[in-house]
mmCIF file of N, CA, C and O in Angstrom:
data_model
loop_
_atom_site.group_PDB
_atom_site.id
_atom_site.type_symbol
_atom_site.label_atom_id
_atom_site.label_comp_id
_atom_site.label_asym_id
_atom_site.label_seq_id
_atom_site.Cartn_x
_atom_site.Cartn_y
_atom_site.Cartn_z
ATOM 1 N N MET A 1 69.376 246.689 43.286
ATOM 2 C CA MET A 1 69.643 246.530 44.705
ATOM 3 C C MET A 1 70.289 245.155 44.912
ATOM 4 O O MET A 1 69.690 244.146 44.550
ATOM 5 N N PRO A 2 71.484 245.128 45.481
ATOM 6 C CA PRO A 2 72.180 243.858 45.693
ATOM 7 C C PRO A 2 71.382 242.911 46.592
ATOM 8 O O PRO A 2 70.858 243.305 47.630
ATOM 9 N N GLY A 3 71.273 241.669 46.184
ATOM 10 C CA GLY A 3 70.583 240.664 46.979
ATOM 11 C C GLY A 3 69.095 240.564 46.734
ATOM 12 O O GLY A 3 68.462 239.609 47.171
ATOM 13 N N ALA A 4 68.507 241.525 46.053
ATOM 14 C CA ALA A 4 67.059 241.520 45.842
ATOM 15 C C ALA A 4 66.621 240.328 44.999
ATOM 16 O O ALA A 4 65.579 239.728 45.259
ATOM 17 N N ALA A 5 67.411 239.973 44.003
ATOM 18 C CA ALA A 5 67.054 238.839 43.144
ATOM 19 C C ALA A 5 67.043 237.543 43.943
ATOM 20 O O ALA A 5 66.150 236.699 43.761
ATOM 21 N N PHE A 6 68.016 237.386 44.846
ATOM 22 C CA PHE A 6 68.050 236.161 45.650
ATOM 23 C C PHE A 6 66.870 236.099 46.610
ATOM 24 O O PHE A 6 66.239 235.059 46.759
ATOM 25 N N VAL A 7 66.556 237.211 47.258
ATOM 26 C CA VAL A 7 65.408 237.256 48.173
ATOM 27 C C VAL A 7 64.131 236.921 47.410
ATOM 28 O O VAL A 7 63.289 236.158 47.892
ATOM 29 N N ALA A 8 64.005 237.454 46.208
ATOM 30 C CA ALA A 8 62.824 237.146 45.396
ATOM 31 C C ALA A 8 62.794 235.675 45.017
ATOM 32 O O ALA A 8 61.717 235.065 44.992
ATOM 33 N N SER A 9 63.939 235.081 44.764
ATOM 34 C CA SER A 9 63.958 233.680 44.355
ATOM 35 C C SER A 9 63.616 232.735 45.502
ATOM 36 O O SER A 9 63.076 231.657 45.268
ATOM 37 N N ILE A 10 63.913 233.113 46.748
ATOM 38 C CA ILE A 10 63.579 232.227 47.873
ATOM 39 C C ILE A 10 62.193 232.501 48.439
ATOM 40 O O ILE A 10 61.738 231.783 49.326
ATOM 41 N N ALA A 11 61.497 233.505 47.915
ATOM 42 C CA ALA A 11 60.202 233.887 48.479
ATOM 43 C C ALA A 11 59.218 232.727 48.488
ATOM 44 O O ALA A 11 58.501 232.524 49.473
ATOM 45 N N TYR A 12 59.159 231.960 47.415
ATOM 46 C CA TYR A 12 58.208 230.850 47.357
ATOM 47 C C TYR A 12 58.591 229.762 48.360
ATOM 48 O O TYR A 12 57.721 229.177 49.011
ATOM 49 N N SER A 13 59.875 229.510 48.525
ATOM 50 C CA SER A 13 60.331 228.524 49.511
ATOM 51 C C SER A 13 59.972 228.967 50.925
ATOM 52 O O SER A 13 59.571 228.148 51.751
ATOM 53 N N VAL A 14 60.123 230.253 51.196
ATOM 54 C CA VAL A 14 59.730 230.793 52.506
ATOM 55 C C VAL A 14 58.234 230.608 52.704
ATOM 56 O O VAL A 14 57.782 230.171 53.767
ATOM 57 N N TYR A 15 57.457 230.897 51.668
ATOM 58 C CA TYR A 15 56.005 230.731 51.738
ATOM 59 C C TYR A 15 55.637 229.274 52.055
ATOM 60 O O TYR A 15 54.753 229.008 52.872
ATOM 61 N N LEU A 16 56.337 228.333 51.434
ATOM 62 C CA LEU A 16 56.015 226.920 51.633
ATOM 63 C C LEU A 16 56.408 226.406 53.012
ATOM 64 O O LEU A 16 55.779 225.482 53.523
ATOM 65 N N THR A 17 57.429 226.976 53.618
ATOM 66 C CA THR A 17 57.976 226.406 54.847
ATOM 67 C C THR A 17 57.736 227.223 56.113
ATOM 68 O O THR A 17 57.970 226.715 57.208
ATOM 69 N N HIS A 18 57.249 228.445 55.988
ATOM 70 C CA HIS A 18 57.242 229.341 57.152
ATOM 71 C C HIS A 18 56.397 228.835 58.316
ATOM 72 O O HIS A 18 56.790 228.967 59.459
ATOM 73 N N LYS A 19 55.271 228.236 58.052
ATOM 74 C CA LYS A 19 54.394 227.794 59.154
ATOM 75 C C LYS A 19 55.068 226.696 59.979
ATOM 76 O O LYS A 19 55.052 226.729 61.212
ATOM 77 N N LEU A 20 55.667 225.727 59.301
ATOM 78 C CA LEU A 20 56.370 224.651 59.991
ATOM 79 C C LEU A 20 57.542 225.204 60.801
ATOM 80 O O LEU A 20 57.759 224.808 61.954
ATOM 81 N N ILE A 21 58.267 226.132 60.216
ATOM 82 C CA ILE A 21 59.429 226.710 60.900
ATOM 83 C C ILE A 21 58.999 227.553 62.098
ATOM 84 O O ILE A 21 59.668 227.547 63.134
ATOM 85 N N ILE A 22 57.884 228.256 61.986
ATOM 86 C CA ILE A 22 57.381 229.036 63.126
ATOM 87 C C ILE A 22 57.083 228.111 64.302
ATOM 88 O O ILE A 22 57.454 228.408 65.445
ATOM 89 N N HIS A 23 56.436 226.975 64.042
ATOM 90 C CA HIS A 23 56.147 226.032 65.127
ATOM 91 C C HIS A 23 57.429 225.490 65.749
ATOM 92 O O HIS A 23 57.532 225.352 66.968
ATOM 93 N N PHE A 24 58.418 225.200 64.910
ATOM 94 C CA PHE A 24 59.713 224.753 65.415
ATOM 95 C C PHE A 24 60.356 225.838 66.282
ATOM 96 O O PHE A 24 60.861 225.558 67.369
ATOM 97 N N ALA A 25 60.343 227.079 65.814
ATOM 98 C CA ALA A 25 60.975 228.188 66.543
ATOM 99 C C ALA A 25 60.258 228.457 67.868
ATOM 100 O O ALA A 25 60.910 228.784 68.862
ATOM 101 N N ILE A 26 58.943 228.306 67.877
ATOM 102 C CA ILE A 26 58.200 228.490 69.128
ATOM 103 C C ILE A 26 58.626 227.439 70.148
ATOM 104 O O ILE A 26 58.832 227.736 71.330
ATOM 105 N N GLY A 27 58.782 226.200 69.687
ATOM 106 C CA GLY A 27 59.266 225.141 70.579
ATOM 107 C C GLY A 27 60.674 225.427 71.077
ATOM 108 O O GLY A 27 60.995 225.187 72.244
ATOM 109 N N LEU A 28 61.510 225.944 70.194
ATOM 110 C CA LEU A 28 62.877 226.287 70.576
ATOM 111 C C LEU A 28 62.885 227.418 71.606
ATOM 112 O O LEU A 28 63.648 227.373 72.573
ATOM 113 N N CYS A 29 62.028 228.400 71.412
ATOM 114 C CA CYS A 29 61.922 229.494 72.400
ATOM 115 C C CYS A 29 61.506 228.946 73.765
ATOM 116 O O CYS A 29 62.035 229.372 74.793
ATOM 117 N N GLY A 30 60.564 228.015 73.756
ATOM 118 C CA GLY A 30 60.134 227.409 75.014
ATOM 119 C C GLY A 30 61.266 226.653 75.690
ATOM 120 O O GLY A 30 61.457 226.744 76.909
ATOM 121 N N ALA A 31 62.040 225.906 74.891
ATOM 122 C CA ALA A 31 63.155 225.138 75.447
ATOM 123 C C ALA A 31 64.243 226.048 75.996
ATOM 124 O O ALA A 31 64.904 225.707 76.981
ATOM 125 N N LEU A 32 64.424 227.197 75.359
ATOM 126 C CA LEU A 32 65.446 228.144 75.809
ATOM 127 C C LEU A 32 64.910 229.167 76.806
ATOM 128 O O LEU A 32 65.622 230.080 77.204
ATOM 129 N N GLN A 33 63.644 229.028 77.169
ATOM 130 C CA GLN A 33 62.955 229.930 78.089
ATOM 131 C C GLN A 33 63.007 231.383 77.628
ATOM 132 O O GLN A 33 63.298 232.299 78.401
ATOM 133 N N ILE A 34 62.717 231.581 76.345
ATOM 134 C CA ILE A 34 62.633 232.916 75.774
ATOM 135 C C ILE A 34 61.159 233.258 75.633
ATOM 136 O O ILE A 34 60.401 232.508 75.027
ATOM 137 N N SER A 35 60.749 234.372 76.196
ATOM 138 C CA SER A 35 59.355 234.797 76.110
ATOM 139 C C SER A 35 58.972 235.030 74.652
ATOM 140 O O SER A 35 59.705 235.675 73.891
ATOM 141 N N LEU A 36 57.814 234.505 74.237
ATOM 142 C CA LEU A 36 57.374 234.640 72.852
ATOM 143 C C LEU A 36 57.061 236.081 72.479
ATOM 144 O O LEU A 36 56.990 236.408 71.298
ATOM 145 N N ASN A 37 56.866 236.953 73.455
ATOM 146 C CA ASN A 37 56.566 238.360 73.200
ATOM 147 C C ASN A 37 57.807 239.243 73.218
ATOM 148 O O ASN A 37 57.696 240.464 73.195
ATOM 149 N N SER A 38 58.982 238.632 73.236
ATOM 150 C CA SER A 38 60.211 239.414 73.363
ATOM 151 C C SER A 38 60.861 239.646 71.998
ATOM 152 O O SER A 38 60.600 238.944 71.017
ATOM 153 N N PHE A 39 61.747 240.622 71.955
ATOM 154 C CA PHE A 39 62.495 240.915 70.744
ATOM 155 C C PHE A 39 63.390 239.743 70.322
ATOM 156 O O PHE A 39 63.446 239.417 69.131
ATOM 157 N N PRO A 40 64.089 239.093 71.264
ATOM 158 C CA PRO A 40 64.907 237.938 70.858
ATOM 159 C C PRO A 40 64.081 236.828 70.194
ATOM 160 O O PRO A 40 64.541 236.190 69.252
ATOM 161 N N ALA A 41 62.861 236.619 70.658
ATOM 162 C CA ALA A 41 62.002 235.603 70.035
ATOM 163 C C ALA A 41 61.647 236.007 68.613
ATOM 164 O O ALA A 41 61.667 235.171 67.703
ATOM 165 N N LEU A 42 61.335 237.268 68.412
ATOM 166 C CA LEU A 42 61.018 237.754 67.073
ATOM 167 C C LEU A 42 62.202 237.575 66.129
ATOM 168 O O LEU A 42 62.050 237.092 65.003
ATOM 169 N N VAL A 43 63.388 237.936 66.599
ATOM 170 C CA VAL A 43 64.587 237.795 65.772
ATOM 171 C C VAL A 43 64.861 236.326 65.468
ATOM 172 O O VAL A 43 65.182 235.964 64.329
ATOM 173 N N LEU A 44 64.706 235.456 66.461
ATOM 174 C CA LEU A 44 64.911 234.025 66.272
ATOM 175 C C LEU A 44 63.953 233.464 65.232
ATOM 176 O O LEU A 44 64.361 232.736 64.321
ATOM 177 N N VAL A 45 62.674 233.818 65.346
ATOM 178 C CA VAL A 45 61.670 233.308 64.408
ATOM 179 C C VAL A 45 61.953 233.818 63.000
ATOM 180 O O VAL A 45 61.931 233.044 62.034
ATOM 181 N N GLU A 46 62.239 235.104 62.852
ATOM 182 C CA GLU A 46 62.523 235.659 61.520
ATOM 183 C C GLU A 46 63.765 235.021 60.908
ATOM 184 O O GLU A 46 63.773 234.656 59.733
ATOM 185 N N ALA A 47 64.819 234.892 61.701
ATOM 186 C CA ALA A 47 66.046 234.281 61.187
ATOM 187 C C ALA A 47 65.808 232.824 60.792
ATOM 188 O O ALA A 47 66.294 232.369 59.744
ATOM 189 N N ALA A 48 65.045 232.107 61.599
ATOM 190 C CA ALA A 48 64.755 230.704 61.287
ATOM 191 C C ALA A 48 63.924 230.581 60.013
ATOM 192 O O ALA A 48 64.158 229.687 59.194
ATOM 193 N N ILE A 49 62.969 231.483 59.819
ATOM 194 C CA ILE A 49 62.133 231.444 58.613
ATOM 195 C C ILE A 49 62.991 231.638 57.374
ATOM 196 O O ILE A 49 62.889 230.877 56.401
ATOM 197 N N TYR A 50 63.840 232.652 57.370
ATOM 198 C CA TYR A 50 64.646 232.921 56.183
ATOM 199 C C TYR A 50 65.742 231.883 55.991
ATOM 200 O O TYR A 50 66.056 231.510 54.857
ATOM 201 N N ALA A 51 66.314 231.384 57.070
ATOM 202 C CA ALA A 51 67.322 230.323 56.943
ATOM 203 C C ALA A 51 66.672 229.044 56.404
ATOM 204 O O ALA A 51 67.216 228.399 55.501
ATOM 205 N N GLY A 52 65.525 228.691 56.945
ATOM 206 C CA GLY A 52 64.827 227.495 56.479
ATOM 207 C C GLY A 52 64.387 227.607 55.029
ATOM 208 O O GLY A 52 64.511 226.659 54.253
ATOM 209 N N GLY A 53 63.869 228.770 54.659
ATOM 210 C CA GLY A 53 63.472 228.988 53.274
ATOM 211 C C GLY A 53 64.642 228.910 52.325
ATOM 212 O O GLY A 53 64.546 228.340 51.230
ATOM 213 N N THR A 54 65.784 229.452 52.742
ATOM 214 C CA THR A 54 66.988 229.401 51.917
ATOM 215 C C THR A 54 67.480 227.963 51.754
ATOM 216 O O THR A 54 67.803 227.529 50.647
ATOM 217 N N ILE A 55 67.493 227.232 52.847
ATOM 218 C CA ILE A 55 67.923 225.825 52.783
ATOM 219 C C ILE A 55 66.986 225.028 51.887
ATOM 220 O O ILE A 55 67.434 224.245 51.038
ATOM 221 N N PHE A 56 65.680 225.217 52.033
ATOM 222 C CA PHE A 56 64.711 224.508 51.200
ATOM 223 C C PHE A 56 64.923 224.855 49.731
ATOM 224 O O PHE A 56 64.890 223.980 48.864
ATOM 225 N N PHE A 57 65.173 226.129 49.446
ATOM 226 C CA PHE A 57 65.404 226.549 48.066
ATOM 227 C C PHE A 57 66.650 225.880 47.497
ATOM 228 O O PHE A 57 66.627 225.352 46.379
ATOM 229 N N LEU A 58 67.737 225.887 48.255
ATOM 230 C CA LEU A 58 69.003 225.350 47.750
ATOM 231 C C LEU A 58 69.004 223.829 47.645
ATOM 232 O O LEU A 58 69.616 223.265 46.732
ATOM 233 N N VAL A 59 68.307 223.160 48.560
ATOM 234 C CA VAL A 59 68.355 221.694 48.603
ATOM 235 C C VAL A 59 67.253 221.050 47.755
ATOM 236 O O VAL A 59 67.475 219.991 47.161
ATOM 237 N N VAL A 60 66.091 221.676 47.685
ATOM 238 C CA VAL A 60 64.959 221.052 46.996
ATOM 239 C C VAL A 60 64.572 221.801 45.727
ATOM 240 O O VAL A 60 64.569 221.230 44.630
ATOM 241 N N GLU A 61 64.247 223.068 45.868
ATOM 242 C CA GLU A 61 63.659 223.792 44.746
ATOM 243 C C GLU A 61 64.643 224.000 43.596
ATOM 244 O O GLU A 61 64.319 223.703 42.436
ATOM 245 N N ARG A 62 65.825 224.506 43.862
ATOM 246 C CA ARG A 62 66.785 224.787 42.787
ATOM 247 C C ARG A 62 67.174 223.531 42.005
ATOM 248 O O ARG A 62 67.165 223.561 40.776
ATOM 249 N N PRO A 63 67.512 222.404 42.668
ATOM 250 C CA PRO A 63 67.856 221.214 41.875
ATOM 251 C C PRO A 63 66.720 220.746 40.966
ATOM 252 O O PRO A 63 66.964 220.326 39.831
ATOM 253 N N PHE A 64 65.487 220.837 41.430
ATOM 254 C CA PHE A 64 64.376 220.410 40.590
ATOM 255 C C PHE A 64 64.097 221.402 39.467
ATOM 256 O O PHE A 64 63.695 221.000 38.371
ATOM 257 N N LEU A 65 64.334 222.682 39.705
ATOM 258 C CA LEU A 65 64.215 223.649 38.619
ATOM 259 C C LEU A 65 65.291 223.405 37.561
ATOM 260 O O LEU A 65 65.031 223.507 36.357
ATOM 261 N N GLN A 66 66.490 223.067 37.994
ATOM 262 C CA GLN A 66 67.561 222.757 37.049
ATOM 263 C C GLN A 66 67.241 221.489 36.264
ATOM 264 O O GLN A 66 67.483 221.423 35.052
ATOM 265 N N LEU A 67 66.682 220.492 36.933
ATOM 266 C CA LEU A 67 66.269 219.267 36.255
ATOM 267 C C LEU A 67 65.188 219.559 35.227
ATOM 268 O O LEU A 67 65.242 219.070 34.095
ATOM 269 N N ARG A 68 64.230 220.376 35.603
ATOM 270 C CA ARG A 68 63.164 220.757 34.668
ATOM 271 C C ARG A 68 63.734 221.449 33.437
ATOM 272 O O ARG A 68 63.333 221.151 32.302
ATOM 273 N N ASP A 69 64.700 222.335 33.639
ATOM 274 C CA ASP A 69 65.310 223.036 32.519
ATOM 275 C C ASP A 69 66.084 222.087 31.604
ATOM 276 O O ASP A 69 66.021 222.206 30.385
ATOM 277 N N ARG A 70 66.810 221.119 32.194
ATOM 278 C CA ARG A 70 67.530 220.143 31.371
ATOM 279 C C ARG A 70 66.570 219.296 30.544
ATOM 280 O O ARG A 70 66.805 219.051 29.359
ATOM 281 N N ILE A 71 65.483 218.855 31.160
ATOM 282 C CA ILE A 71 64.495 218.053 30.443
ATOM 283 C C ILE A 71 63.850 218.875 29.337
ATOM 284 O O ILE A 71 63.666 218.390 28.215
ATOM 285 N N ASP A 72 63.550 220.137 29.629
ATOM 286 C CA ASP A 72 62.939 221.004 28.637
ATOM 287 C C ASP A 72 63.874 221.227 27.445
ATOM 288 O O ASP A 72 63.452 221.172 26.298
ATOM 289 N N ARG A 73 65.171 221.467 27.731
ATOM 290 C CA ARG A 73 66.143 221.652 26.647
ATOM 291 C C ARG A 73 66.269 220.396 25.805
ATOM 292 O O ARG A 73 66.343 220.459 24.575
ATOM 293 N N ARG A 74 66.281 219.230 26.456
ATOM 294 C CA ARG A 74 66.385 217.967 25.732
ATOM 295 C C ARG A 74 65.160 217.761 24.849
ATOM 296 O O ARG A 74 65.280 217.351 23.700
ATOM 297 N N ASN A 75 63.986 218.056 25.379
ATOM 298 C CA ASN A 75 62.760 217.898 24.592
ATOM 299 C C ASN A 75 62.734 218.858 23.415
ATOM 300 O O ASN A 75 62.282 218.489 22.323
ATOM 301 N N ARG A 76 63.191 220.079 23.594
ATOM 302 C CA ARG A 76 63.218 221.036 22.470
ATOM 303 C C ARG A 76 64.229 220.616 21.406
ATOM 304 O O ARG A 76 63.973 220.762 20.219
ATOM 305 N N THR A 77 65.371 220.058 21.846
ATOM 306 C CA THR A 77 66.373 219.585 20.902
ATOM 307 C C THR A 77 65.860 218.397 20.103
ATOM 308 O O THR A 77 66.019 218.345 18.882
ATOM 309 N N ASN A 78 65.210 217.455 20.776
ATOM 310 C CA ASN A 78 64.675 216.267 20.095
ATOM 311 C C ASN A 78 63.495 216.605 19.193
ATOM 312 O O ASN A 78 63.311 215.978 18.160
ATOM 313 N N ALA A 79 62.715 217.586 19.554
ATOM 314 C CA ALA A 79 61.545 217.966 18.742
ATOM 315 C C ALA A 79 61.967 218.653 17.448
ATOM 316 O O ALA A 79 61.294 218.563 16.434
ATOM 317 N N GLY A 80 63.092 219.338 17.469
ATOM 318 C CA GLY A 80 63.564 220.065 16.293
ATOM 319 C C GLY A 80 64.308 219.190 15.298
ATOM 320 O O GLY A 80 64.488 219.547 14.155
ATOM 321 N N GLY A 81 64.755 218.006 15.717
ATOM 322 C CA GLY A 81 65.639 217.213 14.884
ATOM 323 C C GLY A 81 65.001 216.124 14.170
ATOM 324 O O GLY A 81 65.188 215.690 13.122
#
């Protein structure tokens, strides 16, 4: 299924950030006078959660995973030689 791997990869980032983003989105709904029980509020909150999780994954999680992999490769190369 196209996109499933990416959704799975950002799942942990969404888990880490969703509560903070929900509070932000609730404040945004209040500022825009959108009822929290409305469909637009639900769409806004869901979109903000996935956008925030994606940004967190791309800016924080992925670079550190790449750094971890580089360090691991270097350690394996040095241990073998």
